[in-house]
PDB file of C-alpha atoms in Angstrom:
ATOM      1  CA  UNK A 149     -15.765  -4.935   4.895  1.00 65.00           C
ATOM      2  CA  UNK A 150     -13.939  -2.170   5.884  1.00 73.00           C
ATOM      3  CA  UNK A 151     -12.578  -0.809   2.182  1.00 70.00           C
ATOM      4  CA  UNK A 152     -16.225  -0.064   1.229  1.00 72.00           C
ATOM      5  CA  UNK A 153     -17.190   1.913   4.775  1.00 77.00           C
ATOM      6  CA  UNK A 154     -14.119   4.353   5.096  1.00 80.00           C
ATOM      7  CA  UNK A 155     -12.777   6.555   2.830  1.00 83.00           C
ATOM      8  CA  UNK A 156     -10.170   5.977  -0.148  1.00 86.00           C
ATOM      9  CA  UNK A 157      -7.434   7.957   1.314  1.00 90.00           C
ATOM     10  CA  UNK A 158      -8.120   6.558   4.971  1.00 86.00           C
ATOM     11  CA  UNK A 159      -8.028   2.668   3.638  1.00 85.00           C
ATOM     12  CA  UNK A 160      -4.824   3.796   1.639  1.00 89.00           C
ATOM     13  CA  UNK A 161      -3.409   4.976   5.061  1.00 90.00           C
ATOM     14  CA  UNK A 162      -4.455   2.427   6.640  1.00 86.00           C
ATOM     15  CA  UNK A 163      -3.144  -0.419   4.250  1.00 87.00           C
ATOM     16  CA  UNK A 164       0.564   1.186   4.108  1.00 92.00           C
ATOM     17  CA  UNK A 165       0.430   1.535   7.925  1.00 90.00           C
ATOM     18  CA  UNK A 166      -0.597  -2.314   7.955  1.00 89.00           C
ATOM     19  CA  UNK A 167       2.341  -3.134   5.277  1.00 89.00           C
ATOM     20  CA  UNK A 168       5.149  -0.939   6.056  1.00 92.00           C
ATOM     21  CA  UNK A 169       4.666  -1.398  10.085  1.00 91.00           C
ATOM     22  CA  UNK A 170       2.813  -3.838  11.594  1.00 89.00           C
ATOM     23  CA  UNK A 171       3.097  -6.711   9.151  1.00 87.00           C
ATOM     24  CA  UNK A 172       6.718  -6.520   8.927  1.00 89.00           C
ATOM     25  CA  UNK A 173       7.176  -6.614  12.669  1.00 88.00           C
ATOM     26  CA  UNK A 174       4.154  -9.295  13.470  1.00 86.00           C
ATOM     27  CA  UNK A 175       6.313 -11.673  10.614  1.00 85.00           C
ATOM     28  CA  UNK A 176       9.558 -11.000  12.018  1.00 84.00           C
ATOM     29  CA  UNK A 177       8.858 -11.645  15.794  1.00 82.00           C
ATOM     30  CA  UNK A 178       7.182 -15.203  14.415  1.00 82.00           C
ATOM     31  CA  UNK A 179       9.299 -16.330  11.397  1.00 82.00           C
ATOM     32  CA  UNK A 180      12.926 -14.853  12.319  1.00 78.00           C
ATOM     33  CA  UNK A 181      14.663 -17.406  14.614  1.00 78.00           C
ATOM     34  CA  UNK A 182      15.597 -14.194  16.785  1.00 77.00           C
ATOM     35  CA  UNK A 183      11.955 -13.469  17.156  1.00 76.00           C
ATOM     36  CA  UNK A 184      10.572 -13.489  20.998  1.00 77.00           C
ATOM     37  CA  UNK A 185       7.567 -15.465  19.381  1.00 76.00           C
ATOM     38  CA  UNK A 186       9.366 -18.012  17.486  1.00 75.00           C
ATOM     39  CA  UNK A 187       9.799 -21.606  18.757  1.00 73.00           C
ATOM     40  CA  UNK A 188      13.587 -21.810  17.027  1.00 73.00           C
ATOM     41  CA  UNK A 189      15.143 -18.992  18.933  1.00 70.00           C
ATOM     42  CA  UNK A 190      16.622 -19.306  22.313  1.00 69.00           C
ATOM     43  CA  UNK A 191      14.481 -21.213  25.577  1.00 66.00           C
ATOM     44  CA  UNK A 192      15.519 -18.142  27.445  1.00 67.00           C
ATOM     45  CA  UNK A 193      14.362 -15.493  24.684  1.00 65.00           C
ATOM     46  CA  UNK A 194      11.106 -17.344  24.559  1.00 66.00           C
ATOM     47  CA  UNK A 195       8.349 -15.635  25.133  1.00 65.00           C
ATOM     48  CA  UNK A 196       6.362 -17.112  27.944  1.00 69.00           C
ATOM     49  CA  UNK A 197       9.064 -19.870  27.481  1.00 67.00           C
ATOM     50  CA  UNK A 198       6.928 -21.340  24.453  1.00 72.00           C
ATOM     51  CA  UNK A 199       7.613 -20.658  20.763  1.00 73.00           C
ATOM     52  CA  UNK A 200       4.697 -20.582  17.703  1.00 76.00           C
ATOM     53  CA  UNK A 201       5.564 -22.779  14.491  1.00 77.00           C
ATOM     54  CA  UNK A 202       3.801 -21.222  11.718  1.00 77.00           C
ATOM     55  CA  UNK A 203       2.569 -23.589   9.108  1.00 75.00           C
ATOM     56  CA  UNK A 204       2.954 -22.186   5.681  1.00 74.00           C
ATOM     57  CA  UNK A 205       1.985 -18.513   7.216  1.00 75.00           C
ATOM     58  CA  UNK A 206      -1.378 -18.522   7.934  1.00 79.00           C
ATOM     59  CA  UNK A 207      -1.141 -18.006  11.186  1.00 81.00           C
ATOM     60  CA  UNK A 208       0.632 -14.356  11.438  1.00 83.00           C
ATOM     61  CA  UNK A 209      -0.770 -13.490   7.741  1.00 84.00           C
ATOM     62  CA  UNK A 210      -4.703 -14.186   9.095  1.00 86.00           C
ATOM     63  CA  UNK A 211      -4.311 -13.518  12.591  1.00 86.00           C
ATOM     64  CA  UNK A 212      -2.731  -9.796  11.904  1.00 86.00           C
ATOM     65  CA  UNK A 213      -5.611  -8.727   9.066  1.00 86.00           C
ATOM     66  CA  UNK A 214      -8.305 -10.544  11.173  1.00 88.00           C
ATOM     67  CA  UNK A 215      -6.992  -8.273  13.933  1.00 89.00           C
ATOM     68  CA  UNK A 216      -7.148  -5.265  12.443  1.00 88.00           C
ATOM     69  CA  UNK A 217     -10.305  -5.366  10.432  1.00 86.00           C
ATOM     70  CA  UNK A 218     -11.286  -5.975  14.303  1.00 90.00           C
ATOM     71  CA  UNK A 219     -10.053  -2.771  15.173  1.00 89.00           C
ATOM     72  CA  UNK A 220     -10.863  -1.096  12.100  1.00 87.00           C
ATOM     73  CA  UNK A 221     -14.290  -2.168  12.116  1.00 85.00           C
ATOM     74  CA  UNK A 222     -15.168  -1.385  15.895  1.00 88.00           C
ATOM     75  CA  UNK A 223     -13.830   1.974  15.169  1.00 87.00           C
ATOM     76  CA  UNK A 224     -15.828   2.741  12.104  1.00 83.00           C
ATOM     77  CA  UNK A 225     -18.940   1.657  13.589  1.00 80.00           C
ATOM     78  CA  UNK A 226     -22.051  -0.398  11.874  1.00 76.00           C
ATOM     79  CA  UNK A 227     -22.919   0.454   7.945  1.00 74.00           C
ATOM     80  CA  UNK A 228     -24.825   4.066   7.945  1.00 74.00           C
ATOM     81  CA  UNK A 229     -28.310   3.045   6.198  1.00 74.00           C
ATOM     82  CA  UNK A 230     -28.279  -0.338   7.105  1.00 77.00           C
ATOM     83  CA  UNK A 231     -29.186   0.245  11.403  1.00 79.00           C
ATOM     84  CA  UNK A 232     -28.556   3.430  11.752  1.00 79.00           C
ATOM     85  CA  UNK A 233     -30.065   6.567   9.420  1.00 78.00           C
ATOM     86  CA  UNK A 234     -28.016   9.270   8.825  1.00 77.00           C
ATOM     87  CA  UNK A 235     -28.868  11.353  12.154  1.00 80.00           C
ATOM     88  CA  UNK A 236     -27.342   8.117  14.169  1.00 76.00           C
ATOM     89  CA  UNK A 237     -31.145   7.125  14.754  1.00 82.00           C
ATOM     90  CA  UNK A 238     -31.175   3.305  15.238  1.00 82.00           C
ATOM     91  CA  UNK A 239     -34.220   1.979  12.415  1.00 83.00           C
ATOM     92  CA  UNK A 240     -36.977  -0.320  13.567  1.00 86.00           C
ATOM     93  CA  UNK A 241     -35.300  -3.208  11.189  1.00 85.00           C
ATOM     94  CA  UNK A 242     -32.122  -3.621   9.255  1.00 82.00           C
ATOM     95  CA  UNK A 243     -32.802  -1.752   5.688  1.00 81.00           C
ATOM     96  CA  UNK A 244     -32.581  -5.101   3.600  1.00 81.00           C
ATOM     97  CA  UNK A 245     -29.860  -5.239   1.015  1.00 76.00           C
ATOM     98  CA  UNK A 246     -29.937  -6.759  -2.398  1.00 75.00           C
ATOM     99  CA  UNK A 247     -27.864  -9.813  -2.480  1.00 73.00           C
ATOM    100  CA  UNK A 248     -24.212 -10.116  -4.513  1.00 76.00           C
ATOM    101  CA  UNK A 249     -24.191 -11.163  -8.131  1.00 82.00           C
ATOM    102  CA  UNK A 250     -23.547 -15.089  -8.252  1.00 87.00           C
ATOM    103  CA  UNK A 251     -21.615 -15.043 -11.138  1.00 90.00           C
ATOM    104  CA  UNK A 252     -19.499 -12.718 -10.058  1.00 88.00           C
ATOM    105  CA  UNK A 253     -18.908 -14.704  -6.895  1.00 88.00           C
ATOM    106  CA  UNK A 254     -18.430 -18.320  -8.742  1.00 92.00           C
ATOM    107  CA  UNK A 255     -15.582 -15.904 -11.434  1.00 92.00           C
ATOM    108  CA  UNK A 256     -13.760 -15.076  -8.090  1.00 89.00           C
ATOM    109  CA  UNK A 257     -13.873 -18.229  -6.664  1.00 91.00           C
ATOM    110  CA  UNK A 258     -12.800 -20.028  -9.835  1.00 92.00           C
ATOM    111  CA  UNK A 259      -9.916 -17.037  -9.988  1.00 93.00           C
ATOM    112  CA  UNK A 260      -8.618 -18.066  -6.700  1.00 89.00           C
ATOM    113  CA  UNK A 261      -9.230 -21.743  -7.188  1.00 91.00           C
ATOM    114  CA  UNK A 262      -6.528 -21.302 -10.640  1.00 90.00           C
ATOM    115  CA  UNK A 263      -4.151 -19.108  -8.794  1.00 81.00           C
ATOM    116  CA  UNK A 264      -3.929 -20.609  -5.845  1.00 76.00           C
ATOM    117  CA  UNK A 265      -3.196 -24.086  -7.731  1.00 74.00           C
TER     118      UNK A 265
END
């Protein structure tokens, strides 16, 4: 992910820039009915003269962090230690790592499976 391979004050930057900017303008340009993306406002104010219905917000809520973790990702670059050493030397074969703690996995997935009903 990209929290664990920048630094804490870049992700912070990063995540306000994300909230207080993009987000705000991505949802309003999809959900407002004067949005140029939205398929409620105006057939002349349409963009492309077609609208996007959003069902229950997944699109612009996945589309605009999938997006960016696209950017942010391409310009961080692959893990350091995992292809690359520390010189920017590409290694033979990926350094293995261990694998996540199952328990920890099945509390976050029951976590989300409580919240989210």
């Amino acid at each position: 992910t990209v929290a664990e391979r920048c630094k804490f004050e870049a992700y912070i930057a990063y995540s306000l820039m994300l909230t207080g900017f993009v987000y705000p303008v991505v949802a309003h340009s999809i959900w407002s009915s004067s949005g140029f993306l939205s398929a409620f406002t105006d057939d002349e104010n349409k963009f492309l003269g077609s609208g996007m219905i959003d069902f229950a917000g997944s699109g612009v809520v996945h589309m605009t962090g999938g997006f960016t973790a696209l950017c942010a990702a391409k310009i961080l670059g692959p893990r350091i230690g995992r292809f690359y050493d520390r010189k920017g030397n590409e290694l033979p074969e990926p350094v293995h790592f261990n694998p996540h703690s199952v328990p920890l996995q099945a509390l976050g997935t029951f976590i989300l499976w409580v919240g989210w009903y």
